[in-house]
PDB file of C-alpha atoms and ligand atoms in Angstrom:
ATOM      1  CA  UNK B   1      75.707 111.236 106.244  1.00 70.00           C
ATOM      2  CA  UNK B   2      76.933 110.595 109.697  1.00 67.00           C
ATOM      3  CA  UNK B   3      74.533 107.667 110.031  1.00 68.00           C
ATOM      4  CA  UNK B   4      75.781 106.176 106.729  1.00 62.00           C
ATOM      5  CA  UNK B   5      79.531 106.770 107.738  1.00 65.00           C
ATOM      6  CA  UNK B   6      78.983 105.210 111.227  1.00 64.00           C
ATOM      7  CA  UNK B   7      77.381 102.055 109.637  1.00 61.00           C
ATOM      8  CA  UNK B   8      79.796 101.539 107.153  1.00 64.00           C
ATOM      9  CA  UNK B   9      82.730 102.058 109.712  1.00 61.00           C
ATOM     10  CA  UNK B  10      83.728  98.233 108.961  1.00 66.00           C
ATOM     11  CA  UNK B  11      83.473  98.391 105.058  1.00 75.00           C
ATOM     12  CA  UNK B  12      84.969 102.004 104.415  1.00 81.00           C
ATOM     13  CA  UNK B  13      88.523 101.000 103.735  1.00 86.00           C
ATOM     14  CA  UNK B  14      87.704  98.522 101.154  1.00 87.00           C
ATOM     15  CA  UNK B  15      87.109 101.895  99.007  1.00 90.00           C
ATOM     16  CA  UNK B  16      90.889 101.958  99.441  1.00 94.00           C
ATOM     17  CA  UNK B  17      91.285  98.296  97.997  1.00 93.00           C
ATOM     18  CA  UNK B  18      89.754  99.235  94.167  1.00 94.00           C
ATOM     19  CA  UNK B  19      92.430  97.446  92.485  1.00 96.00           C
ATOM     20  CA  UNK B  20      92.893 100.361  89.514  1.00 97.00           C
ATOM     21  CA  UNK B  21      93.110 103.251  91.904  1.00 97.00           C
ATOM     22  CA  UNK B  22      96.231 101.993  93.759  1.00 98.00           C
ATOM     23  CA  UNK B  23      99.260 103.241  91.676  1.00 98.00           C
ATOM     24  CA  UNK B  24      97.721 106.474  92.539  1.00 98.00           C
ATOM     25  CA  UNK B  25      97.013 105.670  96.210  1.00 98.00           C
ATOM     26  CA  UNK B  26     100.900 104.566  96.445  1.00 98.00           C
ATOM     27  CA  UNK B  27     102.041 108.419  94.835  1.00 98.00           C
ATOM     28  CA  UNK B  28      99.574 110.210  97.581  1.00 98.00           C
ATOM     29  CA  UNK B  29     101.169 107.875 100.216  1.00 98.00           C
ATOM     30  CA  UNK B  30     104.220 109.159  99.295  1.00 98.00           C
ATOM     31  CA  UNK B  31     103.702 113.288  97.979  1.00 98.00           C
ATOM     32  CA  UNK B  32     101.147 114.224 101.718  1.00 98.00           C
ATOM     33  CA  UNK B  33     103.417 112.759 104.527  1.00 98.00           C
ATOM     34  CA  UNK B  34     106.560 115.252 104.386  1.00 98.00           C
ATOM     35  CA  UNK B  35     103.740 118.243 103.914  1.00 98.00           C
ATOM     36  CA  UNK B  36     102.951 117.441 107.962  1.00 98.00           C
ATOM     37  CA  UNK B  37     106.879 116.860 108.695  1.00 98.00           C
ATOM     38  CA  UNK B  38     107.530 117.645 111.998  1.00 98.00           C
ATOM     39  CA  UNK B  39     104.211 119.922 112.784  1.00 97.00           C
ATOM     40  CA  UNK B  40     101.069 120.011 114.678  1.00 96.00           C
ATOM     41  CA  UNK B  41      98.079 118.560 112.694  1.00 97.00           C
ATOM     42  CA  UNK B  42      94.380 118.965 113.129  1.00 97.00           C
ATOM     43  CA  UNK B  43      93.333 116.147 111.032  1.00 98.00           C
ATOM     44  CA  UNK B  44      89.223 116.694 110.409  1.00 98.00           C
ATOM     45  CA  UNK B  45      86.601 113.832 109.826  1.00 97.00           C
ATOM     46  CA  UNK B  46      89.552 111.252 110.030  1.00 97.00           C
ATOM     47  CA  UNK B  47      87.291 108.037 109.661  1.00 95.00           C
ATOM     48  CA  UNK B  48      89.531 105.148 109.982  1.00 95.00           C
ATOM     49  CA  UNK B  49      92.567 106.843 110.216  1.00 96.00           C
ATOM     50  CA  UNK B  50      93.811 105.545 106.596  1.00 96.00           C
ATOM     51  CA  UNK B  51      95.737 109.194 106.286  1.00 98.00           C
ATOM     52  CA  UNK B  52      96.512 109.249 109.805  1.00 98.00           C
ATOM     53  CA  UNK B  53      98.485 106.289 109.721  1.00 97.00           C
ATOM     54  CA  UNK B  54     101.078 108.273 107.028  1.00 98.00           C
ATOM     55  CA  UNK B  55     101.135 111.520 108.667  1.00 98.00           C
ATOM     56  CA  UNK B  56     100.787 110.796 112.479  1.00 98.00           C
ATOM     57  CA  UNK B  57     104.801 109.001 112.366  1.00 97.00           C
ATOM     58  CA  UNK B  58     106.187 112.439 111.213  1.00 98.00           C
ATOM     59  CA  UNK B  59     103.907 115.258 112.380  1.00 98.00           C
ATOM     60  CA  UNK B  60     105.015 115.990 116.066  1.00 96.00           C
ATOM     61  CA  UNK B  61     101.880 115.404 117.016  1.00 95.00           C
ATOM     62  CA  UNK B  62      98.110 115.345 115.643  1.00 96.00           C
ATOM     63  CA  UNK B  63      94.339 116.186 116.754  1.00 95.00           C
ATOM     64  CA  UNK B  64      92.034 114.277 114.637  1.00 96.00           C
ATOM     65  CA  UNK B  65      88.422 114.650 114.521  1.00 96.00           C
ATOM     66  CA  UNK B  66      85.360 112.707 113.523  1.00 96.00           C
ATOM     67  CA  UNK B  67      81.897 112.512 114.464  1.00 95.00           C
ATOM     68  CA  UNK B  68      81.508 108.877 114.218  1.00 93.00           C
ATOM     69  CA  UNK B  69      82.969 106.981 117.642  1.00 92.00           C
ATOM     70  CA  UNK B  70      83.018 103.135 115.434  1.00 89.00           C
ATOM     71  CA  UNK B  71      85.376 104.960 112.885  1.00 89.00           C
ATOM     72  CA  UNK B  72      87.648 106.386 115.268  1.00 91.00           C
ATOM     73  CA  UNK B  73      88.270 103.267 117.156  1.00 90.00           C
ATOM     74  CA  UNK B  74      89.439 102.108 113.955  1.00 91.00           C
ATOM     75  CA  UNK B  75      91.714 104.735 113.769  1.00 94.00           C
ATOM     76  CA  UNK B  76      92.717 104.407 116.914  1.00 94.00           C
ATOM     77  CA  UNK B  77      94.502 100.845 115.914  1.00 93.00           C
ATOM     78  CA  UNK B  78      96.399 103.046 113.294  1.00 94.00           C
ATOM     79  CA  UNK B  79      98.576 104.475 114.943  1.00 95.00           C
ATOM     80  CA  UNK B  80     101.388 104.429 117.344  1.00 92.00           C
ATOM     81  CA  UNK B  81     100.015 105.250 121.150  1.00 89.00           C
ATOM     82  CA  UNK B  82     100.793 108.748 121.929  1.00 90.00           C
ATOM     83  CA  UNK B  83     101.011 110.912 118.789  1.00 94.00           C
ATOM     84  CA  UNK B  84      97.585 111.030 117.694  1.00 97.00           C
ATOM     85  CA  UNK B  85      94.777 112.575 120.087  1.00 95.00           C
ATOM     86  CA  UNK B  86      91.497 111.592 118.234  1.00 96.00           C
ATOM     87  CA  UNK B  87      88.178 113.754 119.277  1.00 95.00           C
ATOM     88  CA  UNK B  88      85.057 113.237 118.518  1.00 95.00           C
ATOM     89  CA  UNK B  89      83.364 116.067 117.135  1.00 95.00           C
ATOM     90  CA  UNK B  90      81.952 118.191 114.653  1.00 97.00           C
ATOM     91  CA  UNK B  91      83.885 119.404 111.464  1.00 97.00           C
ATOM     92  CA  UNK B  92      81.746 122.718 111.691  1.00 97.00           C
ATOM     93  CA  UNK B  93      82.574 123.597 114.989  1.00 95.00           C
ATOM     94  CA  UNK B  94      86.006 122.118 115.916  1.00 92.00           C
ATOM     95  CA  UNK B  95      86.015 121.686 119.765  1.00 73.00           C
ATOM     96  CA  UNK B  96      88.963 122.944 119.831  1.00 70.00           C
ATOM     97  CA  UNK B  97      89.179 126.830 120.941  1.00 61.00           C
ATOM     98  CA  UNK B  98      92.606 128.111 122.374  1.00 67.00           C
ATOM     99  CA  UNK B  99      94.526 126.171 119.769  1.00 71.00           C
ATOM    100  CA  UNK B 100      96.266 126.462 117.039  1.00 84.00           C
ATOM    101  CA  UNK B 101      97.750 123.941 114.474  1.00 95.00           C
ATOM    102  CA  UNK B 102     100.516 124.562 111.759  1.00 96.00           C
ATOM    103  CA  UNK B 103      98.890 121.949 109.454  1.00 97.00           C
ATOM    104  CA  UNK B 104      95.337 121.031 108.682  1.00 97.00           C
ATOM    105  CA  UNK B 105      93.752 117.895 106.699  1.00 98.00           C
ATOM    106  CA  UNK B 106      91.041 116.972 105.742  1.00 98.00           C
ATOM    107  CA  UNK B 107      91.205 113.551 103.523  1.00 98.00           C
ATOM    108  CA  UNK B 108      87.547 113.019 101.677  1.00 98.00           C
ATOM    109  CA  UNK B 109      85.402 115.303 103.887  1.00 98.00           C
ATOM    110  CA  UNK B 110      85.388 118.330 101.570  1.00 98.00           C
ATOM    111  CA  UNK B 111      83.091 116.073  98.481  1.00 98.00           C
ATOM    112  CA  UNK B 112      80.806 115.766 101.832  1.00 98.00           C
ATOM    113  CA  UNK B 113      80.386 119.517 102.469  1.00 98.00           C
ATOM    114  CA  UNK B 114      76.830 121.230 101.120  1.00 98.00           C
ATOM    115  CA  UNK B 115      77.616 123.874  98.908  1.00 98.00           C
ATOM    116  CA  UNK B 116      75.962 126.433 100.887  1.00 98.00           C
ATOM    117  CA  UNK B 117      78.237 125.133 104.056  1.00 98.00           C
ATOM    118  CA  UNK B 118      81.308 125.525 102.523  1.00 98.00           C
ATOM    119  CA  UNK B 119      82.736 128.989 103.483  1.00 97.00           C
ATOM    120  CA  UNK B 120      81.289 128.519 106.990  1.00 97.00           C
ATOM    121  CA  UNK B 121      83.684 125.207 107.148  1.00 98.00           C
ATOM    122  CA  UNK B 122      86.475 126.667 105.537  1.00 97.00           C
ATOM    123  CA  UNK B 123      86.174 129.606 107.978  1.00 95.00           C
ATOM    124  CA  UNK B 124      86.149 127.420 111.085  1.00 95.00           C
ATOM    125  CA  UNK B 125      89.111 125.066 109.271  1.00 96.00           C
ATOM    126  CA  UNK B 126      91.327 128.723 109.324  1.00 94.00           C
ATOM    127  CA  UNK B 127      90.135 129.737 112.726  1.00 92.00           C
ATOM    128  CA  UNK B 128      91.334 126.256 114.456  1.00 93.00           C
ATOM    129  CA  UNK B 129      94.973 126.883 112.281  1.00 94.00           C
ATOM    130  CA  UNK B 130      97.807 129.080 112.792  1.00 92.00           C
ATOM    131  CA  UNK B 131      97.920 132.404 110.284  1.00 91.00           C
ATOM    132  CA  UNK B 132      99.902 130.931 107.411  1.00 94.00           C
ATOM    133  CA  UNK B 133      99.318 127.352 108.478  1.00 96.00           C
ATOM    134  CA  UNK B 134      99.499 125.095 105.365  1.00 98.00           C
ATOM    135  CA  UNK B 135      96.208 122.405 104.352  1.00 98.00           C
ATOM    136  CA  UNK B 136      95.752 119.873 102.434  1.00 98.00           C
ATOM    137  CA  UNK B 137      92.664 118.919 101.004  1.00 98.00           C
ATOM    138  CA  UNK B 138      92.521 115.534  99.556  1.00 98.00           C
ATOM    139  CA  UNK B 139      89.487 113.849  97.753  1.00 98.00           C
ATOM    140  CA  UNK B 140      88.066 112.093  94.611  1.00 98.00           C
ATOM    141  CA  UNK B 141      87.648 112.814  91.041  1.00 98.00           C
ATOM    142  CA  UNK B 142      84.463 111.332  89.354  1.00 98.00           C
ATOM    143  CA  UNK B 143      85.683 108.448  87.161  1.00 97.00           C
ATOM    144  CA  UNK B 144      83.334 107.192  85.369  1.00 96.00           C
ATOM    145  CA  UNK B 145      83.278 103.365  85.616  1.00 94.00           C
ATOM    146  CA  UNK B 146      85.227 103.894  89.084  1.00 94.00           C
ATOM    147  CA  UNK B 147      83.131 106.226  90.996  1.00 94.00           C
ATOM    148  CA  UNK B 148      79.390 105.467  92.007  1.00 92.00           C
ATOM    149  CA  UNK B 149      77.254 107.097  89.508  1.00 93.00           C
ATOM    150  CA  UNK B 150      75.614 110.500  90.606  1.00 96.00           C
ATOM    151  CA  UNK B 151      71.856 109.434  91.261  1.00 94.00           C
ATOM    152  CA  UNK B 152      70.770 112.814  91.432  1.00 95.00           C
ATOM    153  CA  UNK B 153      71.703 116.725  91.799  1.00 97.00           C
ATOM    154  CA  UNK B 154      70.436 119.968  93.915  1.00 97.00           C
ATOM    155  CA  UNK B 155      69.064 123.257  92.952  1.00 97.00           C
ATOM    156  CA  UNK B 156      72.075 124.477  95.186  1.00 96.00           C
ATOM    157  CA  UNK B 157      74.343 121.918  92.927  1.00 95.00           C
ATOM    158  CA  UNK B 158      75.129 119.236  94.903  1.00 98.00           C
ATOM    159  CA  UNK B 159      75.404 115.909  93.654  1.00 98.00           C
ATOM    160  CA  UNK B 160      74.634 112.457  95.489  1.00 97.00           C
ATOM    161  CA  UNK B 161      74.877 109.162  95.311  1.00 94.00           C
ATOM    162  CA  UNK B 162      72.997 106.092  95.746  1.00 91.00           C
ATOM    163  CA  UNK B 163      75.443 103.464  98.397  1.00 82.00           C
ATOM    164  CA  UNK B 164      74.574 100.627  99.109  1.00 79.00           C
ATOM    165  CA  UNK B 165      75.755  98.631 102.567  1.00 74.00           C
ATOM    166  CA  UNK B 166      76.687  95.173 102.719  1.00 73.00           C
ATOM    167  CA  UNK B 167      73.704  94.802 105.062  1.00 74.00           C
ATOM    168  CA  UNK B 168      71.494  95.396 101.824  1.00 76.00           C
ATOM    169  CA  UNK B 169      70.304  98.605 103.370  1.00 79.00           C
ATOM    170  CA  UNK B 170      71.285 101.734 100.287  1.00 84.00           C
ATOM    171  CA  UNK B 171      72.094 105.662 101.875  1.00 85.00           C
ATOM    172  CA  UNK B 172      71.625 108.422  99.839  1.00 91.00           C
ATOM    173  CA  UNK B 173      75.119 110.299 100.302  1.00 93.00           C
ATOM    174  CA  UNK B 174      75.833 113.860  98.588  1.00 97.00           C
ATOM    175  CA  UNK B 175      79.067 113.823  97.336  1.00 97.00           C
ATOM    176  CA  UNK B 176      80.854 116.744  95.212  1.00 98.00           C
ATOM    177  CA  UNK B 177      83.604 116.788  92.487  1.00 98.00           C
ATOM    178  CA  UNK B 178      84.316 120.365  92.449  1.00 98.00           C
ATOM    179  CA  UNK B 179      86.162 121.296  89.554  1.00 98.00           C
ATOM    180  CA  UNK B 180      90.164 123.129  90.317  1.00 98.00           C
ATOM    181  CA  UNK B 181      88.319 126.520  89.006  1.00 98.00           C
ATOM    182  CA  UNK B 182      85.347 125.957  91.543  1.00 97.00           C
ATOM    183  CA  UNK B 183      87.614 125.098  94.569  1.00 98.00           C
ATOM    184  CA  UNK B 184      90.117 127.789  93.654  1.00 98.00           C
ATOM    185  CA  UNK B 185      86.896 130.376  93.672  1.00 97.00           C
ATOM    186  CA  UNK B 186      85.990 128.729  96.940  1.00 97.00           C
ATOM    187  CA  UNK B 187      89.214 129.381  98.728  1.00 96.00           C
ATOM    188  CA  UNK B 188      88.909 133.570  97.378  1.00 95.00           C
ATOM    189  CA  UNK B 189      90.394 135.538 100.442  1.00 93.00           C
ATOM    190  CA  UNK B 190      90.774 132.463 102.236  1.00 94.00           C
ATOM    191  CA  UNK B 191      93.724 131.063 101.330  1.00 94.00           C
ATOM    192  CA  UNK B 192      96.762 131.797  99.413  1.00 95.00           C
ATOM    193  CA  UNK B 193      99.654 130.149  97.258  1.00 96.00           C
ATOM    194  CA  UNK B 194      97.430 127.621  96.640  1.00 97.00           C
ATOM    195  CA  UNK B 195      98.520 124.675  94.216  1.00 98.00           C
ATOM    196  CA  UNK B 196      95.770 122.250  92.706  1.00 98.00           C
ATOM    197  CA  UNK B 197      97.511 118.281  92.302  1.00 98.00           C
ATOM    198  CA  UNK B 198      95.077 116.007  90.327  1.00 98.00           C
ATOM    199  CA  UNK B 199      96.026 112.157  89.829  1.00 98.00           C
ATOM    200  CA  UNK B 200      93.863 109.863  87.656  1.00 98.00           C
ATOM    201  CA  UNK B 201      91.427 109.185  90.641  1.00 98.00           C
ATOM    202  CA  UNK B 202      92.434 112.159  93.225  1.00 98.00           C
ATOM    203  CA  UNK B 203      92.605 116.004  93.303  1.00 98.00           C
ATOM    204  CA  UNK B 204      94.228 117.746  96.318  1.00 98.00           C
ATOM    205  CA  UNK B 205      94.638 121.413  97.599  1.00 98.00           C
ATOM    206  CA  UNK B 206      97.213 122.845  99.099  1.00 98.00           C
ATOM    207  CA  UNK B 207      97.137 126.182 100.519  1.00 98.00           C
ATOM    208  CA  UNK B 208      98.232 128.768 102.869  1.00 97.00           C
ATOM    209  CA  UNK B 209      95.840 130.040 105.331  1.00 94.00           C
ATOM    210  CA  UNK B 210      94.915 134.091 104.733  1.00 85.00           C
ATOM    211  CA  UNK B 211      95.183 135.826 107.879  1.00 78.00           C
ATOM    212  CA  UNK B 212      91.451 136.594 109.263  1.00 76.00           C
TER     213      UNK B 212
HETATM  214  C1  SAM A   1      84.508 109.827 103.451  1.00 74.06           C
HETATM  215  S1  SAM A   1      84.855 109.665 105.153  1.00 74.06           S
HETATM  216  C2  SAM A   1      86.562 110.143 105.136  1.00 74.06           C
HETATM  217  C3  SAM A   1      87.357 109.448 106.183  1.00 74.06           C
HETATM  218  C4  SAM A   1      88.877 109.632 106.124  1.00 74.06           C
HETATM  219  N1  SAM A   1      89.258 111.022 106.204  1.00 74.06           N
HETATM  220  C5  SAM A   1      89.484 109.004 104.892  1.00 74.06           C
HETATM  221  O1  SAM A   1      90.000 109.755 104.054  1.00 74.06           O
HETATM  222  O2  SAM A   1      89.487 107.775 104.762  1.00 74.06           O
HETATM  223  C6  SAM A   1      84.036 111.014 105.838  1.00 74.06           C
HETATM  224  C7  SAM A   1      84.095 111.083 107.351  1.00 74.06           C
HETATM  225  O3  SAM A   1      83.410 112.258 107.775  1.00 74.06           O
HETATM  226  C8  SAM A   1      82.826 111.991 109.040  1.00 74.06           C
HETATM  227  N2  SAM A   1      81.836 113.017 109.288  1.00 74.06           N
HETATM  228  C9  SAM A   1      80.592 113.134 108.765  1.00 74.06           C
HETATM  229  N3  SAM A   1      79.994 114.256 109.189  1.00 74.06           N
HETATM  230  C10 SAM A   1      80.896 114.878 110.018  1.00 74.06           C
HETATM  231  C11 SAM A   1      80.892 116.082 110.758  1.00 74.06           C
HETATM  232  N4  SAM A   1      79.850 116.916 110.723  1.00 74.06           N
HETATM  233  N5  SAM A   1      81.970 116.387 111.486  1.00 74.06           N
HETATM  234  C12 SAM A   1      83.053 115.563 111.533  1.00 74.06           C
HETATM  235  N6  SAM A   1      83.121 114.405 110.835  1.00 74.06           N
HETATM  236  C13 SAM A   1      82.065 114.077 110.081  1.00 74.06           C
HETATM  237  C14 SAM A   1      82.300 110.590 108.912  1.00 74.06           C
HETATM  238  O4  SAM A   1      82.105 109.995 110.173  1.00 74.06           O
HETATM  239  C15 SAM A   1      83.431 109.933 108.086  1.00 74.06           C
HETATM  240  O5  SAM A   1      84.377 109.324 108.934  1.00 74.06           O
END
């Protein structure tokens, strides 16, 4: 997955360009930034920054991370010089010890996560955040006629999909669509007063971090 995220670092926002997804994209743009109002962020697997660029102007100030160094230059050109210190790293084991964050985000990382990986990455995701820190999770629905079709599925569950790159070269990427019930069952001790938002094309989670 990192391989196919670090080649496609050039095409990845045209994903954000799909003409019937944007009335959507233009209500998300609008609901997520006040959530960060004001607060330390620890943005994970940021890409391009396309989220950081709403949230970064109001958060006081915002750690983003990513393992791929092409998509975080990208980012980089986001944002306004100062707010946003970008790391490069990995989501399941945020280089970040000592800290703390009152907000956490993760925008379409969460459809990336293995099944069997995803306690241990909502367990390090709490640990980096402040007890009672609020998080977003953002990511897709599967639309049929929208979304790339699922090419294939796990004995774990996991779907995937076949992409293809404009160099002609085609990654196989898993890529979930956990259902509100699933994610709600995944968050069990984890987090609390959690709200499930669902537009045609998006779900997000919100939730308050459990203390450990
Ligand atoms: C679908 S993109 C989402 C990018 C961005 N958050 C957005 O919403 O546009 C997934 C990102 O996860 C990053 N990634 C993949 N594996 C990772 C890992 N183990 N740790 C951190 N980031 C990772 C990729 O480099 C890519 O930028």
């Amino acid at each position: 997955m990192q391989d196919y995220y670090a080649a496609r670092a050039s095409e990845y926002d045209r994903i954000y360009l799909k003409p019937e997804r944007q009335n959507d994209l233009r209500q998300i743009e609008q609901w997520l930034p006040p959530i960060f109002a004001g607060s330390t962020v620890l943005e994970v697997a940021c890409g391009t920054g396309y989220w950081t660029q709403f949230i970064a102007p109001v958060a006081s100030r915002v750690v983003a991370v990513d393992a791929a160094p092409q998509t975080m230059r990208i980012a980089q050109g986001r944002v306004a010089p100062g707010k946003v210190e970008f790391v490069v790293g990995d989501a399941y084991a945020l280089p970040l010890a000592g800290r703390s964050y009152e907000r956490g985000f993760a925008g379409f990382w969460f459809s990336h996560v293995p099944r069997s990986r995803v306690r241990e990455f909502l367990l390090g995701f709490r640990a980096a955040l402040h007890p009672g820190a609020t998080v977003v999770l953002l990511d897709n629905l599967f639309v049929e006629g929208s979304s790339s079709p699922i090419s294939e599925r796990d004995a774990e569950g996991n779907t995937y999909q076949a992409r293809r790159l404009g160099d002609g070269t085609t990654h196989r990427l898993l890529k979930n669509f956990p259902t509100e019930g699933e994610l709600r069952a995944d968050l069990e001790g984890l987090g609390a007063q959690v709200r499930y938002h669902a537009w045609q094309y998006y779900w997000a989670l919100e939730y308050v971090t459990a203390p450990s």
